[in-house]
Short mmCIF file of C-alpha atoms in Angstrom, two decimals:
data_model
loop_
_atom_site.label_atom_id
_atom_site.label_comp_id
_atom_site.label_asym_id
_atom_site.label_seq_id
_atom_site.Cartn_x
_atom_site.Cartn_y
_atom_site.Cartn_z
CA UNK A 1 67.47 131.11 123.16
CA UNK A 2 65.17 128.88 124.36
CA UNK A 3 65.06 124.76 124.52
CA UNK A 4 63.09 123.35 122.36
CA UNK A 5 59.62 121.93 123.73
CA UNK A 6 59.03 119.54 121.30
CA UNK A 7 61.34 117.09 118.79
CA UNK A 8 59.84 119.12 116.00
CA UNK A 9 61.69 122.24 116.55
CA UNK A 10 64.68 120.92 118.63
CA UNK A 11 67.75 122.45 116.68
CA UNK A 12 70.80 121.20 118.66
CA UNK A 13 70.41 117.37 119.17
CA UNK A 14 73.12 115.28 120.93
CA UNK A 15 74.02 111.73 119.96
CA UNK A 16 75.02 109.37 122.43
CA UNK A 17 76.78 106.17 121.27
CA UNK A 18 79.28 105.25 123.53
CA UNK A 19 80.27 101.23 122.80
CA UNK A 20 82.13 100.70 119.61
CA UNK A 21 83.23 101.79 116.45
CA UNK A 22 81.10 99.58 114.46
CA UNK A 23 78.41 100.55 116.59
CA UNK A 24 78.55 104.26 115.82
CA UNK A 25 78.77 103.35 112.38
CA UNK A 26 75.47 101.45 112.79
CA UNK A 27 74.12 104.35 114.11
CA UNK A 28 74.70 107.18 111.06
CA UNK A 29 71.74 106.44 108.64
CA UNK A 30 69.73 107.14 111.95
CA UNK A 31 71.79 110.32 112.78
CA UNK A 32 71.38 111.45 109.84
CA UNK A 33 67.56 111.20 109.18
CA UNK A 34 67.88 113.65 112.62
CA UNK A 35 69.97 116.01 110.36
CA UNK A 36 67.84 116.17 107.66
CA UNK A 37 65.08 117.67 109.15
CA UNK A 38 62.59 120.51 108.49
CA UNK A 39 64.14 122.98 110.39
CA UNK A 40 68.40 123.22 110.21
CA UNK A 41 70.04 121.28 113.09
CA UNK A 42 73.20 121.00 114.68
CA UNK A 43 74.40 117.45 115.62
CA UNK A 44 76.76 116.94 118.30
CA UNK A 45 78.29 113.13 119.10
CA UNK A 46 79.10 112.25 122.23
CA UNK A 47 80.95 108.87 121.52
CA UNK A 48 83.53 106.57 123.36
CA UNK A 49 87.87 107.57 122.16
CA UNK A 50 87.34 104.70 119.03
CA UNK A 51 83.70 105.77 118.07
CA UNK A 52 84.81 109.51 118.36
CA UNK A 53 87.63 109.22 115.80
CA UNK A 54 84.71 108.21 113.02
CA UNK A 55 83.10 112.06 113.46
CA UNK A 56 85.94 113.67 110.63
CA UNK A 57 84.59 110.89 108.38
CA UNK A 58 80.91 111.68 109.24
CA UNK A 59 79.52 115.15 107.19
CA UNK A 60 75.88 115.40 109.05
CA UNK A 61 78.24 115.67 112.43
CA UNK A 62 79.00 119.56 113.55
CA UNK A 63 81.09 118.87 116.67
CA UNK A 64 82.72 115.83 118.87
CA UNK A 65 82.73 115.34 122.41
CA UNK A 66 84.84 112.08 123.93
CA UNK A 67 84.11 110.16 127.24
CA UNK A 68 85.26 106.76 128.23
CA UNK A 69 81.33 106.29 129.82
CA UNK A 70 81.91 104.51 133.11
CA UNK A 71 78.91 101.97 132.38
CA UNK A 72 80.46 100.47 129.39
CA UNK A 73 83.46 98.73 129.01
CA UNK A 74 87.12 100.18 129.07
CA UNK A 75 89.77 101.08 130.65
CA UNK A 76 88.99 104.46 132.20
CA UNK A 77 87.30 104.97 135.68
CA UNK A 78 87.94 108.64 136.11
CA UNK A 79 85.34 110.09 138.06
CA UNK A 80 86.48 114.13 137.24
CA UNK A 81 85.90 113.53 134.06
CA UNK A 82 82.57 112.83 134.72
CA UNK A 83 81.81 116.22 136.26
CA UNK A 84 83.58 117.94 133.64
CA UNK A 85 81.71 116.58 130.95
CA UNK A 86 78.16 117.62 132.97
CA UNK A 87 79.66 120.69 133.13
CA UNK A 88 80.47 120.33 128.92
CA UNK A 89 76.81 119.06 128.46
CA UNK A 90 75.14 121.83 130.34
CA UNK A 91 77.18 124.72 128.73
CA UNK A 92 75.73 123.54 125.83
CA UNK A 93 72.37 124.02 126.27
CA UNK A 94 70.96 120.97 124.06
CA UNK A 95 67.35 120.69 122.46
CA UNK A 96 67.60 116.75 122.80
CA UNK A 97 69.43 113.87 122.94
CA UNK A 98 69.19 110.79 121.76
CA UNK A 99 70.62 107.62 123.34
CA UNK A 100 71.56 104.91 121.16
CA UNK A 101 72.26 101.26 122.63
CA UNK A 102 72.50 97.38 121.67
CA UNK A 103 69.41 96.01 123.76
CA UNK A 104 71.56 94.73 126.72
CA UNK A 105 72.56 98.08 127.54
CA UNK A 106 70.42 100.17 129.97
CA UNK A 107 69.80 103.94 128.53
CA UNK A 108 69.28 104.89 132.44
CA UNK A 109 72.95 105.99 132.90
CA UNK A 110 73.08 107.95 130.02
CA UNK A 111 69.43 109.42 130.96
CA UNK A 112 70.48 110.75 134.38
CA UNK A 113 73.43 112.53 132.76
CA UNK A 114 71.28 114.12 130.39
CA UNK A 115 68.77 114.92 133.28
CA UNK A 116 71.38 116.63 135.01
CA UNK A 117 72.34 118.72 132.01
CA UNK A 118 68.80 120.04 131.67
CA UNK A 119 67.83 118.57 128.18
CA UNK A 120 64.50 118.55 127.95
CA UNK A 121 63.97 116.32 125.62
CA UNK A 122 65.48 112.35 125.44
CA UNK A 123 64.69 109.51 123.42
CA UNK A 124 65.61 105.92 123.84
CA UNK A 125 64.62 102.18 124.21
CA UNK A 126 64.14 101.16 127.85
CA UNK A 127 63.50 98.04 129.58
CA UNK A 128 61.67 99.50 132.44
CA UNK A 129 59.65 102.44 132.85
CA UNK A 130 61.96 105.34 133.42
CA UNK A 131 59.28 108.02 134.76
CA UNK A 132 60.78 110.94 134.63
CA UNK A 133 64.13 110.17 133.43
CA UNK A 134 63.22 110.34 129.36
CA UNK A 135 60.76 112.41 127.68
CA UNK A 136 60.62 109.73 124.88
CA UNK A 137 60.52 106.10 125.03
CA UNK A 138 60.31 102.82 123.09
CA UNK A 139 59.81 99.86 125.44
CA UNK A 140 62.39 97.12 124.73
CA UNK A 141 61.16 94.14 123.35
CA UNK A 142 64.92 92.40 122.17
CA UNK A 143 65.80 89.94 122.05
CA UNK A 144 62.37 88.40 123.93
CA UNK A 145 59.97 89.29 120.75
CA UNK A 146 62.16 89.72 117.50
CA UNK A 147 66.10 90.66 116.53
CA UNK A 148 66.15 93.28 114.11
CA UNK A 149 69.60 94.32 112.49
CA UNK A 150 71.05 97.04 114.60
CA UNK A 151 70.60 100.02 111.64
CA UNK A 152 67.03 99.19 111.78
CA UNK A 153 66.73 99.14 115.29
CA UNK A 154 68.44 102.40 115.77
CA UNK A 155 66.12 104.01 112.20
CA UNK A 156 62.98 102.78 114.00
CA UNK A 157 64.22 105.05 117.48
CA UNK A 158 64.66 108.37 115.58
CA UNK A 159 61.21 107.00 113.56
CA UNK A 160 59.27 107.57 116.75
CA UNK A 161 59.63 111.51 116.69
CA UNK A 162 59.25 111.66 113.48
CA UNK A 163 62.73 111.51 112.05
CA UNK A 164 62.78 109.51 108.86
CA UNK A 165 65.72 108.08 106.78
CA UNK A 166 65.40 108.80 102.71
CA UNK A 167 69.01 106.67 102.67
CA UNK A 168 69.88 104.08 104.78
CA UNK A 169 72.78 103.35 103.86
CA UNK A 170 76.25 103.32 106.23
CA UNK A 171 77.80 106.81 106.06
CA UNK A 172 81.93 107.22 106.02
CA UNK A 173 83.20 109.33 103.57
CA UNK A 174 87.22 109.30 102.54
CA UNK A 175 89.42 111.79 102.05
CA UNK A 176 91.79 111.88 98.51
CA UNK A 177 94.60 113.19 101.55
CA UNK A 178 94.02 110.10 103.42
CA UNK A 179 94.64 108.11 99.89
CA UNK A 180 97.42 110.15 98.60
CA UNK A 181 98.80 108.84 101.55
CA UNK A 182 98.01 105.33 101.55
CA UNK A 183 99.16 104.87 98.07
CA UNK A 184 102.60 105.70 99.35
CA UNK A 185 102.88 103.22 101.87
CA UNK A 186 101.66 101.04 99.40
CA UNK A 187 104.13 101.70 97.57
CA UNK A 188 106.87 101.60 100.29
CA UNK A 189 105.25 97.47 101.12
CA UNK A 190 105.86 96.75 97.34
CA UNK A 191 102.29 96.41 96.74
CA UNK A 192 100.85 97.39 93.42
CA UNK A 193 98.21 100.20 92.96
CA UNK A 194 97.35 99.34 89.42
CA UNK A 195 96.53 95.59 90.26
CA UNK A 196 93.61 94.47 92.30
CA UNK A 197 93.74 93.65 96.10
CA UNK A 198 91.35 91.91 98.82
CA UNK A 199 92.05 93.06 102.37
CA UNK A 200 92.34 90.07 104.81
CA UNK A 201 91.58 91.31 108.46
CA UNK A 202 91.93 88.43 110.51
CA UNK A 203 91.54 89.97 114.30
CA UNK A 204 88.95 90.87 116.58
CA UNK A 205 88.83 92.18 119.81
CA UNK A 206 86.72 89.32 121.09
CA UNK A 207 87.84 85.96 121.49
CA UNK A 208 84.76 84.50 120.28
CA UNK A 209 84.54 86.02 117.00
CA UNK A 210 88.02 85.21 115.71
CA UNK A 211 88.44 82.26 113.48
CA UNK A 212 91.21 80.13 114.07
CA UNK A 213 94.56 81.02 112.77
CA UNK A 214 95.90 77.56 111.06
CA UNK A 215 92.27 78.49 109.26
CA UNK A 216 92.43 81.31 107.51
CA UNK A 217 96.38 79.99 107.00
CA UNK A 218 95.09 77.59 104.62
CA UNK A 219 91.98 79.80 103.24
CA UNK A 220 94.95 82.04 101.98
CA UNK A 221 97.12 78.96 100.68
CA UNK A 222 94.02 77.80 98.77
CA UNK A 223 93.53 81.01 97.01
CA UNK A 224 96.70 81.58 96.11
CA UNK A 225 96.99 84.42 93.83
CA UNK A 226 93.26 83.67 92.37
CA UNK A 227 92.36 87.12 94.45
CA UNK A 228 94.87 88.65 93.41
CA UNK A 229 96.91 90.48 96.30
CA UNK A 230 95.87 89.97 99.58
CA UNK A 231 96.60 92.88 102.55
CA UNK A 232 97.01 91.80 105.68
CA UNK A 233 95.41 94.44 107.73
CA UNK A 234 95.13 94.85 111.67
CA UNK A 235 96.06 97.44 114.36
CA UNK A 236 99.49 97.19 116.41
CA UNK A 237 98.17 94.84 118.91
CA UNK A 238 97.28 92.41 116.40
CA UNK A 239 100.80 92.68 114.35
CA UNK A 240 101.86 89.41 115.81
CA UNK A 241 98.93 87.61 114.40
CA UNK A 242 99.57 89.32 110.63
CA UNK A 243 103.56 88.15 111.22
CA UNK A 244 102.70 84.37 111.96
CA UNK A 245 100.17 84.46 108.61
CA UNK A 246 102.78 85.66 106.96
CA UNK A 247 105.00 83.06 108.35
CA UNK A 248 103.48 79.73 107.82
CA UNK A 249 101.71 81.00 104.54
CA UNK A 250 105.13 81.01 103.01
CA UNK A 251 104.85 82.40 99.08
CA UNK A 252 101.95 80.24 99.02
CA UNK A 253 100.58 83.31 98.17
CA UNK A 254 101.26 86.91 97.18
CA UNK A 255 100.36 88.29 101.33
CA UNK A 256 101.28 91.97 102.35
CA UNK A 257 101.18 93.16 105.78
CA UNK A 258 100.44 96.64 106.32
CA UNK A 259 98.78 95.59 110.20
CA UNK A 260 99.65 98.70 112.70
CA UNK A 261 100.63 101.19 109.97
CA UNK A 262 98.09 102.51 108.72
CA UNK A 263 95.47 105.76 109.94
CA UNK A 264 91.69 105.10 110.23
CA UNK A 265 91.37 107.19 106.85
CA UNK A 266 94.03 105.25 105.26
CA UNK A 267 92.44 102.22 106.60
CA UNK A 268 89.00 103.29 104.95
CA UNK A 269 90.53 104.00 101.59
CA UNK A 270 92.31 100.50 101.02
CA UNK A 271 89.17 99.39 102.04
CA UNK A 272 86.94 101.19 99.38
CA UNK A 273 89.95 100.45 96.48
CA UNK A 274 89.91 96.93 97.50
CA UNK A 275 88.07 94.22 95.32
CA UNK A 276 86.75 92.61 98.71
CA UNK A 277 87.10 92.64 102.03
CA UNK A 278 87.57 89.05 104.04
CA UNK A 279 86.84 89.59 107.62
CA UNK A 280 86.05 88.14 110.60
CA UNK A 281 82.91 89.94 112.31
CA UNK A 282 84.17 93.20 113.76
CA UNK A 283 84.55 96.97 113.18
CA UNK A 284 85.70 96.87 109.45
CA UNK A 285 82.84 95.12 108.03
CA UNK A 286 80.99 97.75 108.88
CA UNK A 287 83.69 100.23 107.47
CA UNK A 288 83.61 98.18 104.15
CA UNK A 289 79.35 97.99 104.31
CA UNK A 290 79.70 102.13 104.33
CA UNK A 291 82.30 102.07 101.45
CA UNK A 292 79.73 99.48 98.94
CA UNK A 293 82.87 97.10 99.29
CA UNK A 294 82.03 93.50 98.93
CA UNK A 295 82.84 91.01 101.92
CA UNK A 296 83.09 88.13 103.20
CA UNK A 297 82.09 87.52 107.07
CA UNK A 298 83.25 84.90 108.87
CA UNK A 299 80.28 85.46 111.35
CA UNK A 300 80.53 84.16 114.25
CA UNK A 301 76.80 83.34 116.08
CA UNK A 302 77.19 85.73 119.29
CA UNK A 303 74.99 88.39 117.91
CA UNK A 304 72.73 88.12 114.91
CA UNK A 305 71.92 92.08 114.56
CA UNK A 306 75.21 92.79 113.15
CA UNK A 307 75.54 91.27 109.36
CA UNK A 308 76.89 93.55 106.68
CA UNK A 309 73.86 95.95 105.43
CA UNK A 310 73.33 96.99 102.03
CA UNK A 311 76.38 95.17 100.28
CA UNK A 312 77.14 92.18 98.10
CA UNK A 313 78.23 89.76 101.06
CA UNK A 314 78.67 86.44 101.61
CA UNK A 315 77.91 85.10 105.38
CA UNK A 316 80.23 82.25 106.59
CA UNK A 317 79.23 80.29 110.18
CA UNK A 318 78.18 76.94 111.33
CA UNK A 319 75.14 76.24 113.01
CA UNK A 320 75.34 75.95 116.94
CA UNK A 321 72.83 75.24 119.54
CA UNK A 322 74.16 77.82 121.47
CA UNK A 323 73.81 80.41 119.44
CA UNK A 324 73.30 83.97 119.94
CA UNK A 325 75.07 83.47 123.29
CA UNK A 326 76.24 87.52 122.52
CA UNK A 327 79.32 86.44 124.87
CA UNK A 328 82.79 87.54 124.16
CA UNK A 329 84.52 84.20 124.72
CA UNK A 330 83.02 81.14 124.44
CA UNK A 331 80.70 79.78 126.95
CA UNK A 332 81.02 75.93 125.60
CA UNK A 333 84.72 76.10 125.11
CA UNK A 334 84.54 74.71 121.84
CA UNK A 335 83.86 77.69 119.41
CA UNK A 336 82.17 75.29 116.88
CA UNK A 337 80.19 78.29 115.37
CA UNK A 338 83.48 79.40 114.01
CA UNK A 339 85.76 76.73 113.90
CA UNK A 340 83.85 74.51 111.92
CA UNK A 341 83.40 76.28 108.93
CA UNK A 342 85.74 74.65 106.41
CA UNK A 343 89.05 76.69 104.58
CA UNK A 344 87.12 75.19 101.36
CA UNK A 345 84.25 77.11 101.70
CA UNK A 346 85.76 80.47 102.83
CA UNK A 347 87.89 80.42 99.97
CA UNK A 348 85.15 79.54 97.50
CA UNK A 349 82.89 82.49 98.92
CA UNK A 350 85.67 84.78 97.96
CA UNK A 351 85.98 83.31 94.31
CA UNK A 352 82.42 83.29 93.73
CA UNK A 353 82.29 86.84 95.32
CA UNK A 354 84.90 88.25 93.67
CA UNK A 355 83.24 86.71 90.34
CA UNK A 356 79.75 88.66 91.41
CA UNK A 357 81.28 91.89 91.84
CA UNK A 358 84.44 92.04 89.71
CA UNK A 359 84.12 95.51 88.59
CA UNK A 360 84.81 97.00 92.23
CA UNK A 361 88.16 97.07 91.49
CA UNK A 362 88.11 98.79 88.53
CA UNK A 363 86.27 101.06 89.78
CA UNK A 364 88.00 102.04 92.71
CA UNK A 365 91.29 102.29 90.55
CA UNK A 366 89.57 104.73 87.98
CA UNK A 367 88.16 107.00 90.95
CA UNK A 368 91.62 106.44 92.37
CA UNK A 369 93.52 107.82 89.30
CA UNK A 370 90.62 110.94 88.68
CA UNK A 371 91.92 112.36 92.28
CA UNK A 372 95.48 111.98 91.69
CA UNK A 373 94.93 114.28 88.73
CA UNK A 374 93.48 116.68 91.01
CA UNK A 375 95.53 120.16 91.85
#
């Protein structure tokens, strides 16, 4: 067969989004409109280890590829696994691609890759002109000109050949395996199915977006069983953090901690049966925005393109001059943005959310006991 000559009748597209979980999720309303085309298409991801493990979640995606990209951050710096996946990219034979990035990221990398791997056709924003390098381009005008919220940034790229979003919402969808499952280990950490929950996640993987321990200690202690329980949630490296929560919040408050136990679809269904999820800014907010779970952000001013979209929320920070320094650790040491937003108003954003959208939980429990009555 044939490539494609123009975006119009390009059948096998590849997706490149190669930072972050949260960032791939970002990035499915757009890779969707490019599934829902005119003509039937077949959607490949090629995403980072963490933003691959999102694709069994993600319908409109036919097939996975996984590379730790040598131009963004992590661990890896293999360079034979850089030839094999040229190799991978040109066996292929892709239509397209489209290369999805956060405006400090260059598309170049990703651009000669494709290049080599005779796509025809590329799309992406680009700084400077790239000649030859992609077939499509939107000059980038971020943050210079205007900051728009990363799902519109990334609908507005696919917009430009003519690929158009009738939903915009987040996509993940759950499995009832994935919940069977959860409920167990619910069970096993004496937590109650049949009474409501918020999830507390209290980690990030930046410095700078984490608010300070002692805080959310006494966010907790203030709202004592007034949201009923209240998960503890993290992965393994953060199980240290969950423990000392636990610790000095005592039976202030009726805290489980589940951090380090759970799968990424287990994960996602506490999520979508919780009442709320309260959260610093970081992968599961995202998660919880494509579930239609409420949340409360405790947003942290580094980068203003990433608030919850399309969900009751509530948006916790303090006002910085130096915001929007999109730094991972703070550059003036003092982490005001963050730090200064009071236990008293975190913990009345979750009562007065909880209040807004008290029939989550309810519903989550009713869809919850529908598939256990499944064969």
């Amino acid at each position: 067969m044939k490539p494609a000559t123009t975006w119009e009748n390009a059948r096998k597209i590849l997706c490149i989004r190669l930072d972050n979980m949260g960032d791939v999720l970002m990035s499915t309303p757009a890779m969707r409109a490019l599934k829902n085309a005119a003509v039937p298409r077949h959607i490949t991801l090629l995403a980072s280890p963490s933003g691959a493990a999102l694709a069994p979640y993600l319908p409109f995606i036919n097939k996975t590829l996984v590379y730790d990209a040598p131009w963004v951050k992590n661990e890896e710096n293999d360079a034979d696994e850089d030839g094999n996946l040229l190799r991978n990219l040109g066996a292929e034979k892709f239509d397209a691609a489209v290369i999805f990035t956060v405006y400090s990221q260059s598309p170049l990398p990703a651009a000669l890759m494709c290049r080599l791997a005779e796509i025809p056709l590329t799309l992406a924003y680009c700084r400077e002109n790239p000649y030859h390098l992609l077939s499509d381009w939107i000059p980038e005008t971020e943050p210079e000109l205007v900051t728009r919220h990363e799902v519109q940034r990334q609908l507005d790229l696919v917009g430009h050949v003519h690929a158009y979003a009738e939903d915009a919402r987040l996509i993940f969808l759950t499995k009832e395996s994935d919940r069977r499952h959860l409920y167990k280990k619910l069970e096993a950490a004496n937590i109650r199915s049949d009474q409501p929950w918020i999830v507390a996640h209290c980690g990030a993987s930046a410095p700078s977006r984490r608010y300070p321990l002692d805080s959310y200690v006494k966010v907790l202690s203030q709202l004592g069983s007034r949201a009923g329980q209240v998960v503890l949630t993290g992965n393994t490296s953060e199980q240290n953090l969950t423990r000392e929560i636990m610790k000095k919040c005592g039976n202030k408050a009726p805290l489980f901690n589940v951090a380090g136990i759970l799968t990424l679809g287990e994960f996602a269904c506490l999520i979508e049966d919780a009442s709320l999820l309260l959260s610093n800014n970081t992968g599961p907010v995202h998660l919880a925005a494509a579930l239609g779970t409420p949340i409360v952000d405790l947003y942290a001013l580094t980068n203003p393109q990433h608030k919850p979209w399309m969900v009751a929320h509530r948006v916790l920070s303090h006002d910085v001059p130096c915001k929007n320094c999109y730094r991972s650790v703070c550059p003036e040491k003092h982490h005001n943005c963050l730090r200064l937003v009071t236990p008293e108003s975190v913990s009345e954003a979750v009562t007065d959310l909880l209040a807004d959208t008290k029939s989550h939980f309810r519903t989550a429990f009713v869809r919850t006991k529908e598939a256990e009555c499944l064969p």
